[in-house]
Amino acid sequence: MSETSRSQARVHHEPSEGTPVPVGPRGAGLRRTTPGVSELVQAALPLIAAWLPGQRWYAGKGRAITGLTPVLGTPLQVGDPALLHLLLRVEHAGGGDIYQLLLGTRSQQPPGLAPSTVLGRLSGGPYDGAVLYDALHDPELTGRLLEHLATGDRFGALAFRRTPGPGLPANLPGRASTAEQSNSSVIYGTSFILKLFRRISPGTNPDLELSLALSRAGSTRIPRVAAWFESRMERSEPATLGLLQRYLPDAEDGWELALDQVARLKGDPSPGNFAIEAHRLGRATAEVHRVLARSMPVARLDRAQLGLLAGAMADRLDSAVSAVPGLLRYRPALRTAFRQLTADHLDGVPVQRIHGDLHLGQAMRTPHGWVLLDFEGEPAKPLAERRLPQPALRDVAAMLRSFDYAAAHLLAGGPPDPELAHLAAAWAARNRTAYCAGYSAGGGSDPGASPELMRALEIDKAVYEVVYEARHRPSWLPIPLAAINRLALTV
Ligand SMILES: Nc1ncnc2c1ncn2[C@@H]1O[C@H](COP(=O)(O)OP(=O)(O)O)[C@@H](O)[C@H]1O
Ligand SMILES: O=P(O)(O)O[C@H]1O[C@H](CO)[C@@H](O[C@H]2O[C@H](CO)[C@@H](O)[C@H](O)[C@H]2O)[C@H](O)[C@H]1O
């Protein structure tokens, strides 16, 4: 960054003028205090409206945007390039959500910027003619974000915070991660990864809450938390916006590892034995659950509360049926499976904080064993719901679905091949059994001892997946639908 832009940015660090910078629909308050930013936001809105629906993390897909209302705009660097932090309410038929955007502007388009990361050229205002782009793809601007995290800066309502411990490097450029994900991440060298939450709700994000609890308890099953940043929106409690954790440079993604093993079923004379890894992953999951049960609230569900859990599952099923009518014929059997949650012997099921969206892609195999990522829970659920204690077996059921997904992936798109289908099903069954055995061996409750609970949890997850795939990856929809079919037949 040039010295000019550094010093210009400092002008806007002053808490007296310019910060916080709440932007009304017309940005009137902002115009008075932070010259140029309101105009920048207003000029950016039409470009944002066209760009947003194409982003993987945008949850309002298929619903026309009916309004964009800036909530909070904060200039994190001014000059050329400039970095604007923007919280934006996006309205669509049936509701609205707040999204976090980090936007860069430059007078000249930086070389190598992929077209999909460029929103367009601004028209009007002090940045007239400048290129507007997703700042996560500009190493200079992502480096600036790390500086703010390292120094624990504060810009009015927007606060950067560090955990105690070794200082953070302040001059590492960051590169945008190419991983398929619900949020967006920036990787700094081989040391840190910053996740920027995209859909923002007031309150602490469970990813920060649980990762901090596990870090503080000394768990090595998650990447250590180094810093985070958050913001108040109006009078609400602070919303978590970003989380900086140690990067695991030598890690292999569990999903990729599993797919590699599954691919060998196609005629490899020496297929690997993933079941050993599945068993270790089960142990690691149990270890994380034990630490969470020690450091966060736990409870037991009585029959009435189990009835509520069953009712919530049935409600989710109903709304999934509206989105994917192909589910309708399974509804009676699935509802019966949910009702069985109120059986006498389940009275008193323990609940605790859990991962909430565990799958093979959230498990990284490192030289020191499995590490779990992304404790955010299912992104489609409201934050308050994701923070509720749950049966720990919900995570186990979710991971079982993931073994099923990996096996089904082998068959997807190919011609029907009963022999291969048999091998794939056996692979999934072997690894599911090994994972459950590892979970019990690691001190978790035995999944085999609660078949009704496990089945209901697995169905609930598969129902979620049906909606997720219909919305994000329609060609994958047959995978959870086949699971629903199988599970319904067991009722
Ligand atoms: N600490 C880390 N070290 C290495 N890779 C990571 C780390 N955290 C995340 N990743 C990679 O980024 C991907 C997405 O991260 P995740 O936290 O699951 O994001 P999201 O919530 O957006 O889905 C992971 O699947 C993994 O490949
Ligand atoms: O990792 P995210 O927090 O973005 O989780 C969402 O996306 C996942 C897919 O990337 C999705 O997981 C589903 O697909 C996986 C294979 O890609 C499979 O292993 C999981 O079992 C299956 O649920 C997850 O549900 C969704 O919340």
XYZ file of C-alpha atoms and ligand atoms in Angstrom:
545
model
C 0.000 0.000 0.000
C 1.243 3.486 -0.764
C 2.000 5.873 2.088
C -0.702 8.179 0.763
C -3.447 5.643 1.063
C -2.154 4.597 4.495
C -2.383 8.105 5.848
C -5.700 8.775 4.157
C -7.052 5.639 5.757
C -5.931 6.898 9.174
C -8.065 9.995 8.751
C -11.067 7.693 8.757
C -9.872 5.745 11.796
C -10.638 8.724 13.981
C -13.622 7.740 16.111
C -14.927 11.308 16.242
C -15.714 11.985 12.595
C -16.737 9.491 10.004
C -17.177 6.412 12.184
C -19.492 4.645 12.672
C -20.972 5.233 9.288
C -24.563 4.031 9.269
C -25.954 4.399 5.804
C -29.650 5.060 5.478
C -31.421 4.182 2.262
C -30.126 7.406 0.815
C -26.936 7.512 2.856
C -27.702 10.943 4.255
C -25.901 10.548 7.605
C -22.824 9.214 5.932
C -22.550 12.012 3.422
C -22.135 14.543 6.190
C -19.400 12.670 8.083
C -17.387 10.646 5.593
C -17.104 12.452 2.300
C -17.402 10.218 -0.723
C -18.397 6.967 0.967
C -22.126 7.480 0.750
C -21.787 8.358 -2.925
C -19.619 5.299 -3.457
C -22.233 3.070 -1.823
C -25.050 4.594 -3.866
C -23.114 4.220 -7.117
C -22.230 0.617 -6.218
C -25.802 -0.548 -5.512
C -26.905 -1.254 -9.105
C -23.683 -3.174 -9.756
C -24.134 -5.145 -6.541
C -27.744 -5.994 -7.459
C -26.597 -7.556 -10.726
C -23.598 -9.404 -9.231
C -25.029 -10.768 -5.993
C -27.392 -13.475 -7.326
C -24.459 -15.208 -9.055
C -22.467 -15.689 -5.844
C -22.416 -19.191 -4.346
C -22.939 -17.791 -0.853
C -26.013 -15.775 -1.818
C -28.936 -17.565 -0.176
C -31.788 -15.802 -1.975
C -31.290 -17.638 -5.263
C -34.329 -17.872 -7.488
C -36.065 -14.961 -5.702
C -35.943 -11.557 -7.346
C -34.218 -8.835 -5.313
C -36.780 -6.201 -4.410
C -34.547 -3.787 -2.525
C -31.024 -3.076 -1.296
C -30.589 -1.054 1.875
C -27.090 -0.276 3.103
C -26.892 -0.843 6.873
C -23.305 0.092 7.679
C -20.518 1.236 5.395
C -16.978 1.558 6.691
C -14.040 2.721 4.611
C -11.117 0.512 5.658
C -8.775 2.134 3.169
C -9.302 5.184 0.998
C -7.414 6.266 -2.088
C -6.534 4.063 -5.023
C -7.165 1.245 -4.284
C -9.923 1.834 -1.756
C -11.461 -0.789 0.504
C -15.059 -0.499 1.601
C -16.658 -2.741 4.204
C -20.399 -2.890 3.625
C -23.266 -4.531 5.474
C -26.194 -4.562 3.125
C -29.799 -5.610 3.660
C -31.073 -7.486 0.632
C -34.842 -7.738 0.329
C -36.594 -10.338 -1.736
C -40.107 -11.734 -1.927
C -40.626 -13.515 1.377
C -37.989 -11.737 3.447
C -34.570 -10.215 3.592
C -31.056 -10.893 4.815
C -27.999 -8.863 5.686
C -24.856 -9.662 3.708
C -21.263 -8.680 4.289
C -19.369 -7.332 1.271
C -15.780 -6.210 0.989
C -15.486 -4.078 -2.090
C -12.393 -2.711 -3.739
C -12.160 0.161 -6.182
C -9.275 1.062 -8.431
C -8.964 3.527 -11.244
C -7.455 0.764 -13.403
C -8.592 -2.842 -13.327
C -5.835 -4.898 -11.653
C -4.374 -7.473 -14.028
C -5.424 -11.078 -13.470
C -8.746 -10.304 -11.797
C -11.241 -12.988 -12.890
C -14.285 -11.479 -14.657
C -16.609 -13.074 -12.080
C -15.006 -10.990 -9.312
C -15.538 -7.662 -11.105
C -18.854 -5.909 -10.443
C -18.314 -3.270 -13.117
C -17.372 0.391 -13.543
C -18.877 2.941 -11.214
C -20.856 5.744 -12.685
C -21.172 9.056 -10.824
C -19.743 10.271 -7.528
C -16.092 10.759 -6.626
C -15.185 7.277 -7.871
C -16.768 7.826 -11.299
C -15.204 5.443 -13.825
C -13.369 3.344 -11.202
C -13.577 -0.442 -11.307
C -15.586 -2.008 -8.484
C -14.578 -5.552 -7.536
C -14.649 -8.174 -4.803
C -11.773 -7.026 -2.598
C -10.987 -10.560 -1.440
C -9.231 -11.014 -4.779
C -6.845 -8.114 -4.226
C -3.796 -9.152 -2.137
C -3.094 -5.547 -1.160
C -6.567 -5.088 0.279
C -6.695 -8.475 2.011
C -3.294 -7.583 3.507
C -4.923 -4.442 4.871
C -7.610 -6.536 6.580
C -4.937 -8.622 8.303
C -3.282 -5.426 9.533
C -6.555 -4.370 11.153
C -6.838 -7.790 12.838
C -3.208 -7.634 13.977
C -3.567 -4.216 15.555
C -7.046 -4.808 16.970
C -8.376 -1.682 15.247
C -11.809 -0.255 15.870
C -13.921 1.780 13.436
C -16.961 2.867 15.373
C -19.249 -0.144 15.472
C -16.749 -2.349 13.629
C -14.195 -3.910 15.982
C -11.235 -6.195 15.255
C -10.224 -8.443 18.187
C -7.271 -10.713 18.892
C -6.922 -13.689 21.190
C -4.014 -13.549 23.672
C -0.865 -15.160 22.348
C 1.830 -14.529 19.773
C 1.393 -11.425 17.612
C 0.092 -11.643 14.072
C 2.196 -10.787 11.045
C 0.980 -7.490 9.630
C 2.359 -7.647 6.134
C 1.144 -10.870 4.593
C -0.883 -10.584 1.398
C -3.899 -12.875 1.317
C -5.233 -14.961 -1.539
C -8.900 -15.827 -1.924
C -9.613 -19.496 -1.279
C -11.027 -21.447 -4.203
C -12.779 -23.992 -1.941
C -16.487 -24.576 -2.527
C -17.997 -22.954 0.524
C -20.955 -21.161 2.067
C -18.854 -18.130 3.075
C -15.586 -16.740 1.668
C -12.063 -17.296 2.931
C -8.701 -15.640 2.451
C -5.481 -17.577 3.034
C -2.381 -15.744 4.305
C 0.795 -17.537 3.267
C 0.813 -20.889 5.028
C -0.069 -19.393 8.406
C -3.637 -18.135 8.676
C -7.033 -18.362 7.084
C -9.670 -15.662 7.478
C -13.281 -16.672 6.992
C -15.646 -13.845 6.139
C -19.200 -14.733 7.003
C -21.469 -13.646 4.201
C -24.996 -13.828 5.620
C -24.950 -11.888 8.854
C -27.276 -12.180 11.857
C -26.964 -10.326 15.144
C -25.148 -12.375 17.770
C -22.029 -14.469 18.103
C -21.586 -16.928 15.274
C -21.332 -20.493 16.664
C -18.180 -21.001 14.599
C -16.445 -18.341 16.712
C -18.195 -19.349 19.940
C -17.348 -23.064 19.726
C -13.894 -22.621 18.186
C -12.998 -20.210 20.996
C -14.349 -22.603 23.650
C -12.342 -25.480 22.154
C -9.215 -23.311 21.726
C -9.452 -22.124 25.331
C -9.851 -25.709 26.536
C -6.597 -26.519 24.713
C -8.196 -28.811 22.111
C -5.933 -29.616 19.176
C -8.910 -30.901 17.177
C -9.618 -27.461 15.706
C -7.346 -24.815 14.161
C -6.447 -22.329 16.908
C -8.394 -19.049 16.829
C -6.091 -16.033 16.375
C -8.526 -13.134 15.886
C -12.008 -12.145 14.764
C -13.996 -9.078 13.926
C -17.538 -8.049 14.659
C -19.957 -5.177 14.397
C -23.029 -3.883 16.090
C -25.962 -3.272 13.774
C -28.371 -0.759 15.207
C -29.044 -1.764 18.832
C -28.448 -5.488 18.483
C -25.661 -7.519 20.119
C -22.463 -7.646 18.017
C -22.616 -9.830 14.920
C -19.546 -11.928 14.116
C -18.206 -10.926 10.700
C -14.908 -12.764 10.329
C -12.774 -15.422 12.000
C -8.985 -15.787 11.656
C -7.589 -19.231 12.452
C -4.317 -21.074 11.988
C -4.077 -22.480 8.480
C -3.373 -26.211 8.225
C -0.957 -26.321 5.295
C -0.354 -30.093 5.396
C -3.972 -31.081 5.776
C -5.982 -33.202 3.402
C -9.696 -32.730 3.098
C -11.672 -35.780 4.289
C -14.079 -35.524 1.358
C -11.261 -35.603 -1.214
C -9.588 -38.485 0.622
C -12.829 -40.429 0.704
C -13.556 -39.791 -2.987
C -10.071 -40.956 -3.857
C -10.713 -44.224 -2.022
C -14.151 -44.644 -3.532
C -12.783 -44.077 -7.038
C -10.489 -47.070 -6.536
C -13.502 -49.326 -6.240
C -13.594 -49.095 -10.037
C -11.225 -51.977 -10.625
C -8.229 -51.136 -8.428
C -6.820 -54.467 -7.157
C -5.575 -52.800 -3.954
C -8.311 -50.492 -2.707
C -7.146 -48.561 0.359
C -8.651 -49.132 3.764
C -10.397 -45.895 4.614
C -12.158 -47.602 7.528
C -9.059 -47.012 9.704
C -9.383 -43.295 9.011
C -13.151 -43.419 9.562
C -12.545 -45.005 12.969
C -10.010 -42.273 13.884
C -12.440 -39.622 12.718
C -15.098 -41.125 14.986
C -12.695 -40.880 17.930
C -11.856 -37.273 17.052
C -15.558 -36.393 16.909
C -16.121 -37.936 20.340
C -13.154 -36.006 21.724
C -14.572 -32.712 20.470
C -17.980 -33.562 21.912
C -16.443 -34.362 25.306
C -14.648 -31.010 25.448
C -17.801 -29.144 24.389
C -19.861 -30.974 27.021
C -17.321 -29.965 29.671
C -17.064 -26.323 28.669
C -20.608 -25.391 27.590
C -24.127 -25.976 28.934
C -25.641 -29.466 28.809
C -29.166 -30.718 29.556
C -31.447 -33.728 29.131
C -34.604 -33.856 27.030
C -37.752 -35.152 28.691
C -40.536 -36.726 26.652
C -42.301 -33.410 26.106
C -39.105 -31.884 24.758
C -38.514 -34.926 22.565
C -42.025 -34.331 21.239
C -40.995 -30.780 20.363
C -37.870 -32.085 18.624
C -40.005 -34.528 16.621
C -42.420 -31.682 15.796
C -39.585 -29.468 14.570
C -38.378 -32.283 12.328
C -41.896 -32.750 10.958
C -42.169 -28.996 10.292
C -38.875 -29.022 8.413
C -40.132 -31.968 6.409
C -43.326 -30.073 5.530
C -41.456 -27.073 4.259
C -39.081 -29.355 2.336
C -42.110 -31.029 0.716
C -43.295 -27.608 -0.484
C -39.880 -26.955 -2.028
C -39.377 -30.470 -3.456
C -42.750 -32.157 -4.038
C -40.970 -35.451 -4.833
C -40.678 -35.893 -1.046
C -44.440 -36.054 -0.546
C -44.794 -39.818 -0.940
C -42.304 -40.452 1.860
C -43.963 -38.113 4.323
C -46.131 -40.650 6.204
C -43.202 -43.009 6.870
C -40.851 -40.184 7.819
C -43.370 -38.711 10.228
C -43.748 -42.090 11.878
C -39.966 -42.231 12.319
C -40.036 -38.791 13.980
C -42.893 -39.762 16.301
C -40.826 -42.701 17.565
C -38.556 -40.158 19.254
C -41.058 -40.010 22.103
C -40.531 -43.685 22.987
C -40.053 -44.281 26.739
C -36.448 -45.377 26.535
C -35.361 -42.104 24.900
C -36.604 -40.060 27.857
C -33.606 -38.164 29.233
C -31.494 -38.031 26.067
C -28.519 -35.733 26.783
C -28.085 -32.573 24.720
C -25.095 -30.278 24.384
C -23.489 -27.864 21.918
C -22.396 -29.683 18.782
C -20.797 -28.975 15.424
C -24.175 -28.862 13.701
C -23.184 -29.484 10.066
C -20.518 -32.150 10.226
C -19.446 -33.797 6.982
C -16.267 -35.155 5.424
C -15.487 -31.777 3.867
C -15.317 -30.295 7.386
C -12.720 -32.802 8.542
C -9.051 -32.309 7.693
C -6.514 -35.079 8.118
C -3.259 -33.589 9.359
C 0.007 -35.304 10.317
C -1.274 -35.057 13.915
C -4.690 -36.560 13.299
C -8.123 -35.311 12.286
C -9.061 -31.672 12.819
C -12.653 -30.415 12.509
C -13.630 -27.151 10.840
C -16.581 -24.842 10.484
C -18.700 -25.039 13.631
C -21.225 -22.645 12.129
C -24.047 -25.191 11.926
C -26.398 -25.487 8.964
C -26.275 -22.095 7.260
C -29.986 -22.211 6.382
C -31.107 -22.333 10.054
C -31.568 -19.153 12.101
C -28.588 -18.400 14.323
C -30.552 -18.760 17.579
C -31.609 -22.276 16.569
C -28.042 -23.236 15.650
C -26.889 -22.253 19.145
C -29.308 -24.610 20.930
C -27.953 -27.745 22.638
C -28.652 -30.852 20.544
C -28.182 -34.608 20.878
C -24.488 -35.168 20.108
C -25.552 -38.024 17.852
C -26.847 -35.399 15.405
C -23.237 -34.856 14.341
C -22.693 -38.597 14.062
C -25.787 -38.988 11.878
C -24.592 -36.107 9.680
C -21.206 -37.754 9.160
C -22.901 -41.039 8.296
C -24.738 -39.186 5.538
C -21.395 -37.992 4.243
C -20.053 -41.543 3.782
C -23.230 -42.249 1.873
C -22.656 -39.156 -0.299
C -19.080 -40.179 -1.093
C -20.209 -43.638 -2.203
C -23.120 -42.263 -4.241
C -20.808 -39.801 -5.957
C -19.051 -42.741 -7.614
C -22.254 -43.808 -9.355
C -23.524 -40.349 -10.249
C -23.831 -39.627 -13.935
C -22.707 -43.098 -15.059
C -24.826 -45.860 -16.613
C -26.529 -48.224 -14.111
C -23.925 -50.713 -12.847
C -25.332 -53.070 -10.194
C -21.914 -54.528 -9.334
C -20.405 -51.100 -8.740
C -23.504 -50.019 -6.810
C -23.024 -53.034 -4.543
C -19.345 -52.155 -3.958
C -20.216 -48.538 -3.243
C -22.937 -49.508 -0.765
C -20.540 -51.899 0.983
C -17.887 -49.142 1.165
C -20.362 -46.766 2.785
C -21.584 -49.420 5.231
C -18.017 -50.370 6.234
C -17.009 -46.797 6.904
C -20.212 -45.892 8.678
C -19.686 -48.843 11.025
C -16.025 -47.941 11.596
C -16.899 -44.301 12.304
C -19.551 -45.294 14.874
C -17.153 -47.757 16.506
C -14.485 -45.037 16.729
C -17.029 -42.653 18.205
C -17.964 -45.109 20.980
C -14.321 -46.059 21.560
C -13.546 -42.355 21.966
C -16.075 -42.012 24.774
C -19.138 -40.953 22.763
C -22.482 -42.665 23.338
C -22.953 -45.782 21.217
C -25.011 -44.869 18.104
C -26.097 -48.509 17.823
C -27.834 -48.250 21.203
C -30.288 -45.587 19.963
C -31.517 -46.758 16.545
C -34.734 -44.664 16.560
C -32.854 -41.505 17.477
C -30.158 -42.186 14.875
C -32.743 -42.866 12.173
C -34.733 -39.720 12.932
C -31.546 -37.630 12.955
C -30.357 -39.137 9.698
C -33.728 -38.517 8.051
C -33.763 -34.926 9.339
C -30.314 -34.379 7.809
C -31.281 -35.980 4.502
C -34.378 -33.745 4.351
C -32.117 -30.710 4.866
C -29.848 -32.016 2.101
C -32.761 -32.405 -0.307
C -33.547 -28.700 0.091
C -29.857 -27.741 -0.004
C -29.241 -29.656 -3.238
C -32.445 -28.445 -4.886
C -31.305 -24.890 -4.201
C -27.566 -25.130 -4.849
C -26.712 -28.259 -6.875
C -29.851 -29.715 -8.492
C -27.849 -32.450 -10.242
C -26.905 -33.833 -6.784
C -30.532 -34.048 -5.631
C -30.823 -37.799 -6.379
C -28.220 -38.518 -3.657
C -30.278 -37.421 -0.617
C -33.530 -38.519 -2.298
C -32.168 -42.066 -2.611
C -31.239 -41.950 1.079
C -34.756 -40.812 1.996
C -36.136 -43.695 -0.005
C -33.872 -46.180 1.817
C -34.580 -44.740 5.246
C -38.347 -44.644 4.676
C -38.288 -48.343 3.826
C -36.830 -49.123 7.268
C -39.756 -47.544 9.143
N -7.719 -23.871 9.088
C -7.777 -24.340 7.837
N -6.685 -24.899 7.261
C -6.743 -25.368 6.001
N -7.826 -25.306 5.209
C -8.935 -24.773 5.726
C -8.980 -24.257 7.056
N -10.211 -23.766 7.280
C -10.904 -23.969 6.149
N -10.162 -24.585 5.206
C -10.582 -24.959 3.849
O -11.628 -24.106 3.441
C -12.831 -24.863 3.200
C -14.041 -24.067 3.616
O -13.964 -23.775 5.010
P -15.264 -23.739 5.906
O -14.882 -23.287 7.257
O -15.979 -25.058 5.805
O -16.097 -22.600 5.177
P -17.653 -22.398 4.896
O -18.335 -22.147 6.201
O -17.671 -21.203 4.035
O -18.191 -23.614 4.180
C -12.629 -26.164 3.967
O -13.377 -27.222 3.408
C -11.138 -26.381 3.825
O -10.836 -26.957 2.575
O -19.665 -26.907 4.130
P -20.854 -26.013 4.223
O -20.980 -25.317 5.541
O -20.940 -25.058 3.083
O -22.110 -27.028 4.160
C -23.083 -27.009 3.130
O -22.516 -27.513 1.930
C -22.133 -28.913 1.965
C -21.613 -29.268 0.570
O -20.468 -28.551 0.292
C -23.324 -29.780 2.317
O -22.886 -31.136 2.463
C -23.521 -32.124 1.662
O -22.637 -32.449 0.576
C -21.388 -33.021 1.003
C -20.624 -33.360 -0.269
O -20.335 -32.201 -0.996
C -21.616 -34.273 1.842
O -20.367 -34.790 2.295
C -22.491 -33.946 3.044
O -22.770 -35.116 3.778
C -23.789 -33.337 2.542
O -24.604 -32.926 3.641
C -23.877 -29.344 3.654
O -25.025 -30.137 3.954
C -24.270 -27.855 3.553
O -24.747 -27.400 4.798
